[in-house]
Coordinates of C-alpha atoms and ligand atoms in Angstrom, one line a residue:
M1 CA 107.7 119.1 114.9
I2 CA 110.6 116.9 113.7
E3 CA 113.1 119.7 114.3
D4 CA 111.8 120.1 117.9
K5 CA 112.3 116.5 118.8
H6 CA 116.1 116.6 118.2
T7 CA 118.2 118.4 120.7
E8 CA 121.2 118.1 118.5
R9 CA 120.9 119.3 115.0
T10 CA 123.6 118.7 112.5
N11 CA 123.0 120.1 109.0
I12 CA 123.3 117.6 106.2
E13 CA 125.6 120.1 104.4
D14 CA 128.1 119.9 107.3
L15 CA 128.7 116.2 106.5
G16 CA 128.4 116.3 102.7
E17 CA 126.8 113.5 100.7
F18 CA 129.6 111.0 101.1
G19 CA 130.0 111.8 104.8
L20 CA 126.3 111.3 105.3
I21 CA 126.2 107.9 103.5
K22 CA 129.2 106.8 105.5
Q23 CA 127.5 107.9 108.8
L24 CA 124.2 106.2 108.0
T25 CA 125.7 102.9 106.8
R26 CA 128.8 102.7 109.1
D27 CA 127.5 99.7 111.1
V28 CA 125.9 97.7 108.3
E29 CA 126.8 94.0 108.5
L30 CA 126.5 91.5 105.6
K31 CA 125.1 88.1 106.6
Q32 CA 123.8 86.6 103.4
A33 CA 126.0 84.1 101.5
S34 CA 124.7 85.5 98.2
T35 CA 126.1 89.0 98.9
L36 CA 129.6 89.2 97.4
K37 CA 129.9 93.0 97.6
G38 CA 127.6 95.5 99.5
I39 CA 127.9 99.2 99.9
G40 CA 131.1 100.9 98.7
D41 CA 131.6 100.3 95.0
D42 CA 129.7 101.5 92.0
A43 CA 127.4 98.5 92.3
A44 CA 126.6 95.6 94.7
V45 CA 127.5 92.1 93.5
L46 CA 125.2 89.1 94.3
D47 CA 125.4 85.5 93.4
F48 CA 122.3 83.3 93.6
K49 CA 123.9 80.2 92.1
A50 CA 121.2 78.0 90.5
K51 CA 118.3 79.9 92.2
E52 CA 115.8 82.2 90.6
C53 CA 116.2 85.8 91.7
V54 CA 113.1 87.9 92.7
I55 CA 113.2 91.7 92.8
S56 CA 110.6 94.3 93.9
T57 CA 110.7 98.1 94.3
D58 CA 108.4 100.5 96.1
M59 CA 108.5 104.3 96.4
L60 CA 107.1 106.2 99.4
V61 CA 106.3 109.9 99.3
E62 CA 105.8 112.1 102.4
G63 CA 102.2 113.4 102.5
V64 CA 101.0 110.7 100.0
H65 CA 102.1 107.4 101.6
F66 CA 103.0 108.5 105.1
D67 CA 102.4 111.4 107.6
L68 CA 105.4 112.2 109.9
S69 CA 103.1 113.8 112.4
Y70 CA 102.1 110.4 113.8
M71 CA 104.6 108.2 112.1
P72 CA 108.0 108.4 113.9
L73 CA 110.9 108.2 111.5
K74 CA 112.2 105.0 113.1
H75 CA 108.9 103.3 112.5
L76 CA 108.8 104.7 108.9
G77 CA 112.1 103.2 108.1
Y78 CA 111.1 99.9 109.6
K79 CA 107.7 99.8 107.8
A80 CA 109.2 100.8 104.5
V81 CA 111.5 97.8 104.6
V82 CA 108.9 95.4 105.8
V83 CA 106.4 96.4 103.1
N84 CA 109.0 95.7 100.4
L85 CA 110.0 92.3 101.9
S86 CA 106.3 91.4 101.9
D87 CA 106.3 91.5 98.1
I88 CA 109.2 89.1 98.0
Y89 CA 107.5 86.7 100.5
A90 CA 104.3 87.0 98.3
M91 CA 106.3 85.3 95.5
N92 CA 106.9 82.4 97.9
A93 CA 110.6 83.5 98.0
A94 CA 113.1 84.2 100.7
A95 CA 114.3 87.8 101.0
S96 CA 118.1 88.4 101.1
Q97 CA 119.0 92.0 100.2
I98 CA 117.6 95.6 100.1
T99 CA 118.7 98.8 98.6
V100 CA 117.5 102.1 100.0
S101 CA 117.3 105.4 98.1
I102 CA 116.3 108.7 99.7
A103 CA 115.6 112.2 98.5
I104 CA 115.6 114.7 101.5
S105 CA 115.0 118.4 102.0
N106 CA 117.3 120.4 104.3
R107 CA 114.5 120.5 106.8
F108 CA 115.8 117.1 108.0
P109 CA 118.9 117.2 110.3
V110 CA 121.3 114.3 110.2
E111 CA 119.9 113.1 113.5
A112 CA 116.5 112.6 111.9
L113 CA 118.0 110.5 109.1
E114 CA 119.9 108.5 111.6
E115 CA 116.6 107.7 113.2
L116 CA 115.1 106.7 109.9
Y117 CA 118.1 104.4 109.2
Q118 CA 117.8 102.9 112.7
G119 CA 114.4 101.7 111.7
I120 CA 115.7 100.5 108.3
K121 CA 118.7 98.6 109.9
T122 CA 116.5 97.1 112.7
A123 CA 114.2 95.6 110.1
A124 CA 117.2 94.4 108.0
K125 CA 118.5 92.7 111.1
I126 CA 115.2 91.1 112.2
Y127 CA 114.4 89.8 108.7
K128 CA 118.1 88.9 108.0
V129 CA 118.5 90.9 104.8
D130 CA 121.7 92.8 103.8
L131 CA 121.6 96.5 103.1
V132 CA 123.7 96.5 99.9
G133 CA 123.3 99.9 98.4
G134 CA 121.2 102.9 97.5
D135 CA 121.3 106.5 96.5
T136 CA 121.2 109.8 98.4
T137 CA 119.9 113.0 96.9
T138 CA 118.1 116.2 97.8
S139 CA 114.4 117.1 97.3
T140 CA 112.9 120.6 97.5
R141 CA 110.2 119.5 99.8
G142 CA 109.7 116.5 102.1
L143 CA 111.1 113.0 102.1
I144 CA 110.9 110.5 99.3
M145 CA 112.2 107.0 99.8
S146 CA 112.5 104.1 97.4
I147 CA 113.4 100.6 98.5
T148 CA 114.2 97.7 96.4
A149 CA 114.0 94.2 97.9
I150 CA 115.8 91.2 96.4
G151 CA 115.2 87.5 97.1
Y152 CA 115.6 84.0 95.8
Q153 CA 113.8 80.7 95.5
D154 CA 114.5 77.3 93.9
K155 CA 113.6 76.8 90.3
N156 CA 109.8 76.2 89.8
K157 CA 108.9 77.2 93.4
V158 CA 108.2 80.8 92.8
V159 CA 104.4 81.4 93.0
Y160 CA 102.7 83.9 90.7
R161 CA 99.4 85.6 90.8
S162 CA 98.3 83.7 87.7
G163 CA 98.3 80.0 88.8
A164 CA 94.9 79.6 90.6
K165 CA 92.6 76.8 89.2
P166 CA 88.9 76.1 89.6
N167 CA 88.2 74.2 92.9
D168 CA 91.4 75.5 94.5
L169 CA 90.9 76.7 98.1
V170 CA 91.6 80.3 99.0
V171 CA 93.7 80.7 102.1
V172 CA 94.7 83.8 104.1
T173 CA 97.3 84.2 106.9
G174 CA 96.8 85.9 110.2
D175 CA 93.9 88.3 110.6
L176 CA 92.5 91.3 108.7
G177 CA 91.5 94.9 109.2
A178 CA 93.7 95.7 112.2
A179 CA 96.1 98.1 110.4
Y180 CA 93.1 100.1 109.0
M181 CA 91.6 100.4 112.5
G182 CA 95.0 101.4 113.9
L183 CA 95.0 104.3 111.4
Q184 CA 91.5 105.3 112.5
I185 CA 92.7 105.5 116.2
L186 CA 95.8 107.5 115.2
E187 CA 93.7 110.0 113.1
R188 CA 91.2 110.4 116.0
E189 CA 94.0 111.0 118.5
K190 CA 95.7 113.5 116.1
K191 CA 92.4 115.5 116.0
V192 CA 92.0 115.4 119.8
F193 CA 95.6 116.6 120.2
E194 CA 95.0 119.5 117.8
V195 CA 92.1 120.7 120.0
N196 CA 93.8 119.9 123.3
P197 CA 97.6 119.5 123.2
N198 CA 97.6 118.5 126.9
S199 CA 95.4 115.5 126.4
Q200 CA 96.9 112.2 127.5
P201 CA 95.2 109.5 125.4
D202 CA 94.8 106.1 126.9
L203 CA 95.6 103.9 123.9
D204 CA 96.3 100.6 125.8
L205 CA 93.1 99.0 124.5
Y206 CA 94.2 99.6 120.9
T207 CA 97.9 98.6 121.2
Y208 CA 97.5 95.7 118.7
L209 CA 95.8 98.0 116.1
I210 CA 98.4 100.8 116.4
E211 CA 101.2 98.3 116.1
R212 CA 99.7 96.8 113.0
Q213 CA 99.6 100.3 111.5
L214 CA 102.9 101.7 112.7
K215 CA 105.0 98.5 112.9
P216 CA 103.6 95.9 110.5
E217 CA 105.4 92.7 110.1
A218 CA 105.8 90.7 106.8
R219 CA 105.1 87.0 106.7
K220 CA 108.6 85.6 106.3
D221 CA 107.4 82.5 108.1
I222 CA 104.9 81.4 105.6
Q223 CA 107.2 80.3 102.8
I224 CA 109.2 78.3 105.4
L225 CA 105.9 76.8 106.8
L226 CA 104.5 75.9 103.4
E227 CA 107.8 74.2 102.5
A228 CA 107.7 72.2 105.7
L229 CA 104.1 71.2 105.1
E230 CA 105.0 70.3 101.5
V231 CA 102.4 72.6 100.1
Q232 CA 103.2 74.4 96.9
P233 CA 100.6 77.2 96.5
T234 CA 99.1 77.6 93.0
S235 CA 98.9 81.5 93.3
M236 CA 99.8 84.1 95.9
I237 CA 99.7 87.8 96.6
D238 CA 100.3 90.0 99.6
I239 CA 97.4 92.1 101.1
S240 CA 98.5 95.7 100.9
D241 CA 95.3 97.2 99.4
G242 CA 92.7 95.1 101.1
L243 CA 91.5 91.5 100.7
S244 CA 88.8 92.3 98.1
S245 CA 91.3 94.1 95.8
E246 CA 93.9 91.3 96.1
A247 CA 91.4 88.5 95.6
L248 CA 90.3 90.2 92.4
H249 CA 94.0 90.5 91.3
L250 CA 94.3 86.7 91.8
S251 CA 91.1 85.9 89.9
S252 CA 91.8 88.2 87.0
N253 CA 95.5 87.2 86.6
S254 CA 94.5 83.5 86.9
E255 CA 91.4 83.9 84.6
V256 CA 89.1 82.3 87.2
G257 CA 86.4 83.4 89.5
V258 CA 86.6 83.6 93.3
T259 CA 84.0 83.0 96.1
L260 CA 84.7 84.2 99.6
Y261 CA 82.6 83.5 102.8
E262 CA 81.9 86.4 105.2
E263 CA 81.7 84.0 108.2
K264 CA 85.2 82.7 107.5
L265 CA 87.0 86.0 107.5
P266 CA 89.6 86.1 110.3
L267 CA 89.1 89.1 112.6
D268 CA 90.7 89.9 115.9
P269 CA 88.3 90.6 118.7
V270 CA 89.9 94.1 119.2
V271 CA 89.1 94.8 115.5
I272 CA 85.5 93.8 116.0
N273 CA 85.1 95.9 119.2
T274 CA 86.8 99.0 117.6
C275 CA 84.6 98.7 114.5
E276 CA 81.6 98.8 116.7
E277 CA 83.0 101.9 118.5
F278 CA 83.6 103.7 115.1
N279 CA 80.3 102.5 113.7
L280 CA 82.0 100.6 110.9
N281 CA 81.1 97.3 109.4
S282 CA 83.9 94.9 110.4
T283 CA 83.4 92.8 107.2
T284 CA 83.9 96.0 105.1
V285 CA 87.0 96.8 107.1
A286 CA 88.4 93.2 106.6
L287 CA 87.7 93.4 102.9
N288 CA 88.9 96.9 102.1
G289 CA 91.1 98.0 105.0
G290 CA 94.5 97.4 103.5
E291 CA 98.0 97.5 104.9
D292 CA 97.7 94.2 106.7
Y293 CA 100.6 92.6 104.8
E294 CA 99.2 89.2 105.3
L295 CA 99.4 86.7 102.4
L296 CA 96.5 85.5 100.3
F297 CA 97.1 82.3 98.3
T298 CA 95.4 79.3 96.7
I299 CA 96.1 75.7 97.2
S300 CA 94.9 72.5 95.5
Q301 CA 92.0 70.7 97.4
E302 CA 94.3 67.8 97.9
D303 CA 96.5 69.8 100.1
Y304 CA 93.7 70.8 102.5
T305 CA 94.6 68.1 105.1
K306 CA 98.2 69.5 105.3
I307 CA 97.1 73.0 106.3
K308 CA 93.9 72.1 108.3
G309 CA 93.9 73.4 111.8
N310 CA 97.1 75.5 111.4
P311 CA 96.5 78.6 113.5
N312 CA 98.3 80.8 110.9
L313 CA 96.1 79.8 108.0
T314 CA 92.4 80.2 107.4
V315 CA 90.5 78.9 104.4
I316 CA 88.1 81.7 103.4
G317 CA 86.8 80.5 100.0
H318 CA 87.4 78.7 96.8
I319 CA 88.1 79.3 93.1
T320 CA 85.5 78.9 90.5
E321 CA 85.3 79.0 86.7
K322 CA 85.9 82.5 85.3
N323 CA 82.3 83.0 84.2
S324 CA 81.0 82.4 87.7
G325 CA 82.3 85.8 88.7
N326 CA 83.7 87.1 92.0
Y327 CA 81.5 87.0 95.1
L328 CA 81.3 87.3 98.9
V329 CA 78.7 85.0 100.4
T330 CA 77.3 86.8 103.4
R331 CA 76.2 85.3 106.7
S332 CA 72.6 85.5 105.5
N333 CA 73.7 83.5 102.5
E334 CA 73.4 86.3 99.9
S335 CA 76.0 86.6 97.2
V336 CA 77.4 90.1 96.9
A337 CA 79.8 91.0 94.0
L338 CA 83.4 91.6 95.3
K339 CA 84.6 95.1 94.5
A340 CA 88.0 96.7 94.9
Q341 CA 86.9 99.6 97.0
G342 CA 90.2 100.5 98.7
W343 CA 90.1 102.8 101.7
N344 CA 88.0 105.8 100.8
P345 CA 84.5 104.2 100.5
I346 CA 84.9 102.9 104.1
K347 CA 85.3 106.4 105.3
N348 CA 82.2 107.5 103.4
S349 CA 80.0 104.7 104.4
Ligands
ADP1 P1 127.5 106.7 92.7 O1 127.8 108.1 92.6 O2 128.4 105.8 92.0 O3 126.1 106.3 92.5 P2 127.2 106.9 95.5 O4 128.2 107.9 96.0 O5 125.8 107.4 95.2 O6 127.8 106.3 94.2 O7 127.1 105.7 96.5 C1 128.3 105.1 97.0 C2 127.9 103.8 97.7 O8 127.0 104.1 98.8 C3 127.2 102.9 96.8 O9 127.6 101.6 97.2 C4 125.8 103.1 97.1 O10 125.0 101.9 96.8 C5 125.8 103.4 98.6 N1 124.7 104.3 99.0 C6 124.5 105.6 98.5 N2 123.4 106.1 99.1 C7 123.0 105.2 100.0 C8 121.9 105.1 100.9 N3 121.0 106.1 101.1 N4 121.7 104.0 101.6 C9 122.5 102.9 101.5 N5 123.6 102.9 100.6 C10 123.8 104.0 99.9
MG2 MG1 124.5 107.0 93.4

């Protein structure tokens, strides 16, 4: 499928490893003051002065983390960068550099890698991070990509998973569950296409969901917003595996309990409608859907007036003593234990 899309097909061997690196990175620009040396030497050189430096790495394996039959390479490159930057923003830090390492089989022509790098470089440009290095090697099968993101923050302003205190408020950015429903739509269309390759699906209704799945965005804006509001969160995490799972990470790392309220969970109307269509419970999807890349954090009660009414932020619960446990209070006022279900149980329910 990938091969068919490319009219021109240059074999990687024709360029050689160095030629390939040069081609993929030829138009990389460096914008960050902290980048002293980018691509081209044995190592990049960064200078964060008096700031603390924050580093995070993720590896993505074809067939495990992504499926190229409905994820175009450009989108994959974009998403891989964004997902890594999200981890930096989840430390309440600014992101400044990335490195990108790839292992590729000879099934990929140079043109396919150019497409992947277009996505990577677009994300780098939009999020204003410098691509400062990486590694290029071969794999016997499929594509493996590892991205490292680097960022910085003033001393004592980095936010960990471990700082939540009883009576703190639990806040989430944006809305939940859309990326998971986007995946449901894409998987359904893939099946339809396998049966009838001439089908022309009308996906307009689901644009928001598909975008959230294929082209997620990381909340670069939140650290800036919280700084402006003079709110220092007590703990923070990004939502990659689902709200439930991440809320439990916060409570266990902080040695506290957490109570969330079903009626407070922010859901887009398109998510609610599509859940009905798929016969899925929208609360289950919001709790366990994953890949939303929103931020979940806690703030002291005293800071409530500073965030109140902000359209980006929703208070969804509060922190309790550890022995109170972790609960979701339903609309019918029942307390249900929070569980880290992940994706699969949704499919089975
Ligand atoms: P070495 O053999 O010393 O590891 P390489 O030839 O692998 O050096 O890399 C040369 C330069 O190109 C380095 O600056 C490296 O960070 C960069 N580089 C290598 N592969 C990639 C890649 N896939 N994406 C971005 N930069 C890369
Ligand atoms: Mg190398």
